[in-house]
PDB file of C-alpha atoms in Angstrom:
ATOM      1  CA  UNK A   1       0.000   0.000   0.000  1.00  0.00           C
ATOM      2  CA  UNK A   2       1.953   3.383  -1.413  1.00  0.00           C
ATOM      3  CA  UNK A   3      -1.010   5.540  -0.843  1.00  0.00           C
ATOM      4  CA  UNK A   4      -4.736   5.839   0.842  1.00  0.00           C
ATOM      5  CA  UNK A   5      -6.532   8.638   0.697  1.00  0.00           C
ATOM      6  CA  UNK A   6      -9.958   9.605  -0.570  1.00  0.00           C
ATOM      7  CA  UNK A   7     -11.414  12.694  -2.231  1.00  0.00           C
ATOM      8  CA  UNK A   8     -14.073  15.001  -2.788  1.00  0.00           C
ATOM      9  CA  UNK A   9     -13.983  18.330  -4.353  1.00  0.00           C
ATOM     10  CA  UNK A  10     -16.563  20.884  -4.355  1.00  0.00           C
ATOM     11  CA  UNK A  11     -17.009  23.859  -6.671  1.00  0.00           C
ATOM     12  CA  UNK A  12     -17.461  27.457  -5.092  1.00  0.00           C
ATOM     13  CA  UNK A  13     -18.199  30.724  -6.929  1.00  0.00           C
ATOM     14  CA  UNK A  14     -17.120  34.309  -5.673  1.00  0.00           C
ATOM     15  CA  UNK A  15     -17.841  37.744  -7.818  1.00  0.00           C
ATOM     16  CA  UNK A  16     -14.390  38.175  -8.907  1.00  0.00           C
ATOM     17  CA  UNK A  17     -11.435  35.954  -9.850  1.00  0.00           C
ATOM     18  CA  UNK A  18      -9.250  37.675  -7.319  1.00  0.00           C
ATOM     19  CA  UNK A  19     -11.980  36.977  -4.605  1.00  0.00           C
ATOM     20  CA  UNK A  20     -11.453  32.845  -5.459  1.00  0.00           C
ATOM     21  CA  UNK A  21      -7.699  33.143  -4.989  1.00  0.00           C
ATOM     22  CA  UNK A  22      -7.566  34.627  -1.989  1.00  0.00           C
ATOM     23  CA  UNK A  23     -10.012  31.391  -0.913  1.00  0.00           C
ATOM     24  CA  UNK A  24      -7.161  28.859  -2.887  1.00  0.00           C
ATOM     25  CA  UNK A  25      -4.112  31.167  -0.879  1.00  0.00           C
ATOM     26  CA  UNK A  26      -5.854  30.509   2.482  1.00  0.00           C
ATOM     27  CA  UNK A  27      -6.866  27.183   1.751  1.00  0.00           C
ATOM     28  CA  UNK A  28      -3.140  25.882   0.702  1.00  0.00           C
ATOM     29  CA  UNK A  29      -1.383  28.462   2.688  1.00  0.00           C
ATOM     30  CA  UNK A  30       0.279  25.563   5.698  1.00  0.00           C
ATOM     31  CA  UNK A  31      -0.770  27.562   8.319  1.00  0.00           C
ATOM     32  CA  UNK A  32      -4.013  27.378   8.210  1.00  0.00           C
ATOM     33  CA  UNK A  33      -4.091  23.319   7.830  1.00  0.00           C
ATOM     34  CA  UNK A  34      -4.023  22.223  11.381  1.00  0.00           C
ATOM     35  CA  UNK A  35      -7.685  24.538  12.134  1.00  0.00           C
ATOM     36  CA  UNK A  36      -8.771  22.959   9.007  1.00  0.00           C
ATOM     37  CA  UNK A  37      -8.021  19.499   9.891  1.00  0.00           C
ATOM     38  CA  UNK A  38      -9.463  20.130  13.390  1.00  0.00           C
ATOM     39  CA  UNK A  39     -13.045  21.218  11.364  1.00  0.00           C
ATOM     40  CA  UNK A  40     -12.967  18.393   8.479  1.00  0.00           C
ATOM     41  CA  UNK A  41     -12.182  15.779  11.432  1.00  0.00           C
ATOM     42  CA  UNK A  42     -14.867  16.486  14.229  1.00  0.00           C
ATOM     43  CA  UNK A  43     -17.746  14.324  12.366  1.00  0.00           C
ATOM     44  CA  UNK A  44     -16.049  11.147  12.286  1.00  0.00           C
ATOM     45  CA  UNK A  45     -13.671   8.634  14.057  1.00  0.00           C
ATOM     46  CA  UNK A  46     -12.336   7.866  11.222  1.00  0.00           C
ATOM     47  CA  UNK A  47     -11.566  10.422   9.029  1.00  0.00           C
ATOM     48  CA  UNK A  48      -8.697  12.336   9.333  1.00  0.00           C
ATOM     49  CA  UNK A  49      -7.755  15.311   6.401  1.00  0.00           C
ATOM     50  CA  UNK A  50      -4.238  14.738   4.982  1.00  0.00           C
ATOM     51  CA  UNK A  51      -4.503  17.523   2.308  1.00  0.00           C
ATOM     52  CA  UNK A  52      -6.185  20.273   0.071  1.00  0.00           C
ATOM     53  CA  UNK A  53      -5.294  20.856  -3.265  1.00  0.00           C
ATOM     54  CA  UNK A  54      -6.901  24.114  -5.460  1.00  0.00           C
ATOM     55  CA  UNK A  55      -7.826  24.677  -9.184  1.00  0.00           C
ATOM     56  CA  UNK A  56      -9.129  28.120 -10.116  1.00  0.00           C
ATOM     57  CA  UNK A  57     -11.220  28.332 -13.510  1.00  0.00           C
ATOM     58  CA  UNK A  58     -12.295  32.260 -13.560  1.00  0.00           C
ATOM     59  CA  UNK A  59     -14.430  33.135 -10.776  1.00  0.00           C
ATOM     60  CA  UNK A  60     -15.117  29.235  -9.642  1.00  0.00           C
ATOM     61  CA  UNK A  61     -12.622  27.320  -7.272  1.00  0.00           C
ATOM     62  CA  UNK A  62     -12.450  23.705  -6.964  1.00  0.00           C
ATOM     63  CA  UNK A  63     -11.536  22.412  -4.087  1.00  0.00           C
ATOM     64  CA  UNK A  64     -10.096  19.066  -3.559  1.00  0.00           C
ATOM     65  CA  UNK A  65     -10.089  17.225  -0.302  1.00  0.00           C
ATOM     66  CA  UNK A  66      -7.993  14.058   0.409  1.00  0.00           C
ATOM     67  CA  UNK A  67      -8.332  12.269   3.967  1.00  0.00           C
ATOM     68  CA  UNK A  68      -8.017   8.581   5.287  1.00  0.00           C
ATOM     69  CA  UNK A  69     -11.113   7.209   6.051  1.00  0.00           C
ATOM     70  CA  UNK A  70     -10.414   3.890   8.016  1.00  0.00           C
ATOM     71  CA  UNK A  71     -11.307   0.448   6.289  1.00  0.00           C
ATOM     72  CA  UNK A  72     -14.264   2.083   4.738  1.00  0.00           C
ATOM     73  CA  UNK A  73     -14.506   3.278   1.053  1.00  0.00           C
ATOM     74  CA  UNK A  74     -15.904   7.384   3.107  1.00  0.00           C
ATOM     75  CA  UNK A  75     -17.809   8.990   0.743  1.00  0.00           C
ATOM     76  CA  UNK A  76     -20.281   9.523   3.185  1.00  0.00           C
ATOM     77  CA  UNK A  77     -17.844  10.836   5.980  1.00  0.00           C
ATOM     78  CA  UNK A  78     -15.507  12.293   2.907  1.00  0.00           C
ATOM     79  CA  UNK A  79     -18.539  14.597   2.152  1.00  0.00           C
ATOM     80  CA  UNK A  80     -19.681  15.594   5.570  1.00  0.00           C
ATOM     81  CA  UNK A  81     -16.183  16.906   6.716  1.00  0.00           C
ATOM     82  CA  UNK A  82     -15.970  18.785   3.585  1.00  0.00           C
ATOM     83  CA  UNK A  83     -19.185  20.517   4.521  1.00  0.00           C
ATOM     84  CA  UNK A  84     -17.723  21.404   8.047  1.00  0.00           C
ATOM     85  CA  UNK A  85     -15.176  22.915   6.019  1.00  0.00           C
ATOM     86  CA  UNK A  86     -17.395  24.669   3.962  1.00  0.00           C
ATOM     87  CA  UNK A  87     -19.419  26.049   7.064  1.00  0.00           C
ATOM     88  CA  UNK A  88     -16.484  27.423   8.258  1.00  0.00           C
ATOM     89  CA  UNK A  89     -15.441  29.342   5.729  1.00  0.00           C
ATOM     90  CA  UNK A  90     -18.446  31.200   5.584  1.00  0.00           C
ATOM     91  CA  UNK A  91     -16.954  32.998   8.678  1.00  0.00           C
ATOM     92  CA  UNK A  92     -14.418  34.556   6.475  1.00  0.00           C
ATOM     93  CA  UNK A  93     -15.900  34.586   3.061  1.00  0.00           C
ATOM     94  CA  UNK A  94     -19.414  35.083   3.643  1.00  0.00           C
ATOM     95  CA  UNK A  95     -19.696  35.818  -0.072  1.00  0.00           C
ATOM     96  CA  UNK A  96     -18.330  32.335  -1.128  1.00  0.00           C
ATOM     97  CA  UNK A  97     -21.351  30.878  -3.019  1.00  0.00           C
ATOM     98  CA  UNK A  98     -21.330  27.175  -2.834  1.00  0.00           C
ATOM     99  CA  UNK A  99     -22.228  25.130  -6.253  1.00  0.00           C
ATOM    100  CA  UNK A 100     -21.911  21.769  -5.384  1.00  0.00           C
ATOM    101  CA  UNK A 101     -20.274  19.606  -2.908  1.00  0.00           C
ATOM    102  CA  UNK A 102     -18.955  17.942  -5.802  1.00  0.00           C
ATOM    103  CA  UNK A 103     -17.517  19.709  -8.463  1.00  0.00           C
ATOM    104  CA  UNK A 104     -15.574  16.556 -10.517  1.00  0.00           C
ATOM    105  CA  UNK A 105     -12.348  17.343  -9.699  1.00  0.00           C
ATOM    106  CA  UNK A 106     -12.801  14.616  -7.059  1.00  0.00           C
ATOM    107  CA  UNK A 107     -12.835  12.979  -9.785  1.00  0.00           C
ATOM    108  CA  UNK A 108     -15.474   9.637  -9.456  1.00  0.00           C
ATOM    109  CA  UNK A 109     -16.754   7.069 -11.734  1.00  0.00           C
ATOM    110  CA  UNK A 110     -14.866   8.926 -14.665  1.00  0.00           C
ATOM    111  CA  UNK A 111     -11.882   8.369 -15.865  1.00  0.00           C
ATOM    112  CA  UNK A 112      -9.466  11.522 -15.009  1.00  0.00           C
ATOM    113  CA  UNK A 113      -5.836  12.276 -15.523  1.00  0.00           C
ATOM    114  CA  UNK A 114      -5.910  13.739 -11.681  1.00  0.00           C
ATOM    115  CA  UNK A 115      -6.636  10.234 -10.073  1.00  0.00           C
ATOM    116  CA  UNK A 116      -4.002   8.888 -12.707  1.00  0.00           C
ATOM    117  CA  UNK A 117      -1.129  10.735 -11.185  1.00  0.00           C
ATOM    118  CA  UNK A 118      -2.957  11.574  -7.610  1.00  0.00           C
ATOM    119  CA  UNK A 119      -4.022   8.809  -6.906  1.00  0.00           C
ATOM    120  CA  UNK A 120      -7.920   8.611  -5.196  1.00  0.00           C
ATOM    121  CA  UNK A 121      -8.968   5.989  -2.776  1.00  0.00           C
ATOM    122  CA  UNK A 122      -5.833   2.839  -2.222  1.00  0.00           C
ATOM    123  CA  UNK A 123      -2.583   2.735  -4.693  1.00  0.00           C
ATOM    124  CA  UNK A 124      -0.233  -0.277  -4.549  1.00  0.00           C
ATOM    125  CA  UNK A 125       1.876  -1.981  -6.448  1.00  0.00           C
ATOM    126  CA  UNK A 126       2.243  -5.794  -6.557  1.00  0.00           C
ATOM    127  CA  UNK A 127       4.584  -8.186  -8.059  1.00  0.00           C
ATOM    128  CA  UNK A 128       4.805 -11.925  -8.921  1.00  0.00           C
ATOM    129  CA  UNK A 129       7.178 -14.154 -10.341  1.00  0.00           C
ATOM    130  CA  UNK A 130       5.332 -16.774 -12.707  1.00  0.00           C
ATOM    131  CA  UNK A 131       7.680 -19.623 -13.418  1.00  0.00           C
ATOM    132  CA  UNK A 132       8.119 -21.019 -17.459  1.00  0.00           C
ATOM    133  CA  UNK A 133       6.598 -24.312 -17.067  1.00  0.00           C
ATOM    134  CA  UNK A 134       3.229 -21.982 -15.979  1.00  0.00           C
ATOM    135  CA  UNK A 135       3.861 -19.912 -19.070  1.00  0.00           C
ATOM    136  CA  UNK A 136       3.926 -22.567 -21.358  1.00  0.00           C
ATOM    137  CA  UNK A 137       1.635 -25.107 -20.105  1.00  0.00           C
ATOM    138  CA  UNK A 138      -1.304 -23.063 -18.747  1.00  0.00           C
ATOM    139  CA  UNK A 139      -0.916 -19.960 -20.479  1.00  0.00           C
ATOM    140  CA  UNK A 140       0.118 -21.741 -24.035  1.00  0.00           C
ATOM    141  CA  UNK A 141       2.749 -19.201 -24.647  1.00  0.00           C
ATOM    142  CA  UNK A 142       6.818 -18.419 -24.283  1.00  0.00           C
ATOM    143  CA  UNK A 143       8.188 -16.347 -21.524  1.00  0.00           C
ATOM    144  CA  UNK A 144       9.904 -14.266 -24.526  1.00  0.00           C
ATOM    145  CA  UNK A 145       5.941 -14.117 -26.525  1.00  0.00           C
ATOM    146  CA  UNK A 146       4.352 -12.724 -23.130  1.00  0.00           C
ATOM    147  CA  UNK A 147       6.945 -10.077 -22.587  1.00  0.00           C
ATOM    148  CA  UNK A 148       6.556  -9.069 -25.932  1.00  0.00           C
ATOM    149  CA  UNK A 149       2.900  -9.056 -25.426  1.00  0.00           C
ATOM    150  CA  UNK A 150       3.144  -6.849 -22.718  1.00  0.00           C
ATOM    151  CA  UNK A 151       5.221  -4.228 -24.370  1.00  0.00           C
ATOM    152  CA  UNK A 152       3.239  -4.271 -27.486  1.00  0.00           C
ATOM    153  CA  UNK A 153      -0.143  -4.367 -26.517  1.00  0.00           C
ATOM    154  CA  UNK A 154      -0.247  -3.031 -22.803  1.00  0.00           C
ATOM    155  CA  UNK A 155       2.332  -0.509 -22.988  1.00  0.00           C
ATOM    156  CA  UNK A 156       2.521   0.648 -26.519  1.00  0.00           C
ATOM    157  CA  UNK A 157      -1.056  -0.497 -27.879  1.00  0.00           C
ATOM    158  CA  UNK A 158      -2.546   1.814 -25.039  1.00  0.00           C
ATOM    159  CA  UNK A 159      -0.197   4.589 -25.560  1.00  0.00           C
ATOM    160  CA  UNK A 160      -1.319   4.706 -29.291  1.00  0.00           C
ATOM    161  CA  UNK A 161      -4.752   4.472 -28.314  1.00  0.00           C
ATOM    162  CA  UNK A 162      -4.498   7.677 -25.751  1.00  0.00           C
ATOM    163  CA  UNK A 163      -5.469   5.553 -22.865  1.00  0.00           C
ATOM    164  CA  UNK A 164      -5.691   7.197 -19.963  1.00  0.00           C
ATOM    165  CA  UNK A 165      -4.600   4.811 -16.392  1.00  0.00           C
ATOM    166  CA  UNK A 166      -5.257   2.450 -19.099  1.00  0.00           C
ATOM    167  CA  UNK A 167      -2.019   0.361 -19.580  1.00  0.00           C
ATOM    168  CA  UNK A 168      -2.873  -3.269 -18.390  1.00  0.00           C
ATOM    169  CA  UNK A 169      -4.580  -6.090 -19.957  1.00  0.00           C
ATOM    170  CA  UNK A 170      -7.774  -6.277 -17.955  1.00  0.00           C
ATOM    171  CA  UNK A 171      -7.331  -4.708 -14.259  1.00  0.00           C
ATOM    172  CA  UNK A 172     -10.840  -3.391 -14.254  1.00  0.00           C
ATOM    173  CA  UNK A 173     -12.261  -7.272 -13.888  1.00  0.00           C
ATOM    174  CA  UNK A 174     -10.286  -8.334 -10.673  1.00  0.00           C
ATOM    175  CA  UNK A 175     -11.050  -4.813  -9.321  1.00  0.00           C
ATOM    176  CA  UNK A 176     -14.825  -5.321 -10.031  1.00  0.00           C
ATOM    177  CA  UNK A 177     -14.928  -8.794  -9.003  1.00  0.00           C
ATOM    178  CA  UNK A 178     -13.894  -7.884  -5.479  1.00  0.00           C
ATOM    179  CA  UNK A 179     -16.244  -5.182  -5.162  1.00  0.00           C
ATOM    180  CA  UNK A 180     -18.942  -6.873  -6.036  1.00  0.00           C
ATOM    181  CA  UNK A 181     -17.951  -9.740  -3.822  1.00  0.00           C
ATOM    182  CA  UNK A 182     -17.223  -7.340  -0.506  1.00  0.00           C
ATOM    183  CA  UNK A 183     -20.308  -5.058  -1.300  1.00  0.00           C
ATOM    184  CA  UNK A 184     -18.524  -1.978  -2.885  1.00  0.00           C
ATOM    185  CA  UNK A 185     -19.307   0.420  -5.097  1.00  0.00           C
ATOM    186  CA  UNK A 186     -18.736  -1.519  -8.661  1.00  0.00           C
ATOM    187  CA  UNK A 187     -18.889   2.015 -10.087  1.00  0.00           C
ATOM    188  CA  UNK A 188     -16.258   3.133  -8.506  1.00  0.00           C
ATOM    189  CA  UNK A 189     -14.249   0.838 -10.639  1.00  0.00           C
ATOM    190  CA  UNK A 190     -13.494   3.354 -13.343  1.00  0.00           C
ATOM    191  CA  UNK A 191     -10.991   4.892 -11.209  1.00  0.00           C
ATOM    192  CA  UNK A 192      -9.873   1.567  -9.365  1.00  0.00           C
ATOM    193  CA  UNK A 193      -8.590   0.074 -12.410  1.00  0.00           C
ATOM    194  CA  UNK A 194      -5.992   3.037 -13.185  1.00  0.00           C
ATOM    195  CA  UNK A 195      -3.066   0.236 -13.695  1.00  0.00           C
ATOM    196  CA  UNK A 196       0.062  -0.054 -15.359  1.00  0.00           C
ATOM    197  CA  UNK A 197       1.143  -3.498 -16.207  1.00  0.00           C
ATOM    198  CA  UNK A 198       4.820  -4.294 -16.602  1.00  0.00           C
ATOM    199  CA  UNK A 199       7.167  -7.663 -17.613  1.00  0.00           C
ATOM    200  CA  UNK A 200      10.355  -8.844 -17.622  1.00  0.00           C
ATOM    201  CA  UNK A 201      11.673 -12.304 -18.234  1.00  0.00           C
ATOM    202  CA  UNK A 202      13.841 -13.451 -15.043  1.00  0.00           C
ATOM    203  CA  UNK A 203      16.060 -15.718 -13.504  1.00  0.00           C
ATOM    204  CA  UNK A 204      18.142 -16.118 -17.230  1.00  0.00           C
ATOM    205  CA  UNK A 205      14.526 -16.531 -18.670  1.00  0.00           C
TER     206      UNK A 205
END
């Protein structure tokens, strides 16, 4: 496990563009985190704030919101410390006009370069080590062919195509099949399956 945090990212809308950046200054200025925290945290156990990260289109800020949230998926507890925040803020920017408590730059159930390089719920890596005699005799194929394979069609085959988190064979199964099986979200999938796929022949082949 590299990296758990989930996130939700409401839109806001002020008068003037200057008025939204001085909400994305406070917001990512460091000094101000630990009174944030403190507000996000206070409706649940579990969830804890770990950071806050701003994109400004005009007048309209996005905010996005990444915090542990236990064993459990959080939306729900994701959502209602962002609202603390949000009542909060009305204290110093009364004139903050809230859009919604989503604004996609979470981003979920889409596919999105953010989540891609961010990261948005758990990110791990795994390896295995799959020994030639498996190769050939249940997968019908050469240690040499596979690699190939990999290169060609996962790596290349996706870059061609413009995938986006898109450069594995078939992630998005296995991540739906436990979902479904431990009462998940399959939805949520779209973003779960951001995988990269790599190969390399070992151990002198």
């Amino acid at each position: 496990l590299l990296k758990d945090g989930m996130t939700r990212a409401p839109v806001v809308r002020f008068a003037t563009a200057e008025r939204a950046s001085q909400l994305k200054f406070y917001l990512e200025d460091a000094i101000n985190f630990d009174t944030l925290s403190v507000v996000f945290n206070k409706s649940s156990r579990f969830a804890r704030l770990q950071n806050i990260q701003c994109s400004i289109a005009g007048k309209n800020l996005y905010i996005r919101f990444t915090c542990s949230t236990g064993d459990a998926m959080g939306m729900n507890m994701v959502s209602k410390g962002v609202q603390n925040v949000l009542d909060y803020l009305q204290n110093d920017f009364p004139d903050m006009d809230v859009i919604g408590i989503s604004g996609n730059f979470c981003s979920n159930k889409k596919p999105a370069a953010v989540n891609w390089i961010e990261g948005r719920g758990k990110s791990v890596v795994c390896e295995a080590v799959i020994t030639e005699d498996v190769v050939k005799k249940v997968l019908k194929t050469t240690v040499p062919a596979l690699v190939e394979l990999n290169m060609l069609k996962n790596l290349t085959g996706s870059a061609i195509a413009g995938a986006l988190g898109g450069f594995n064979a078939h992630a998005a199964n296995i991540v739906s099949a436990v979902f479904i099986a431990t009462g998940q979200d399959p939805a949520q999938n779209i973003e779960s399956s951001h995988c990269i796929t790599m190969m390399e022949a070992v151990n002198d082949g």
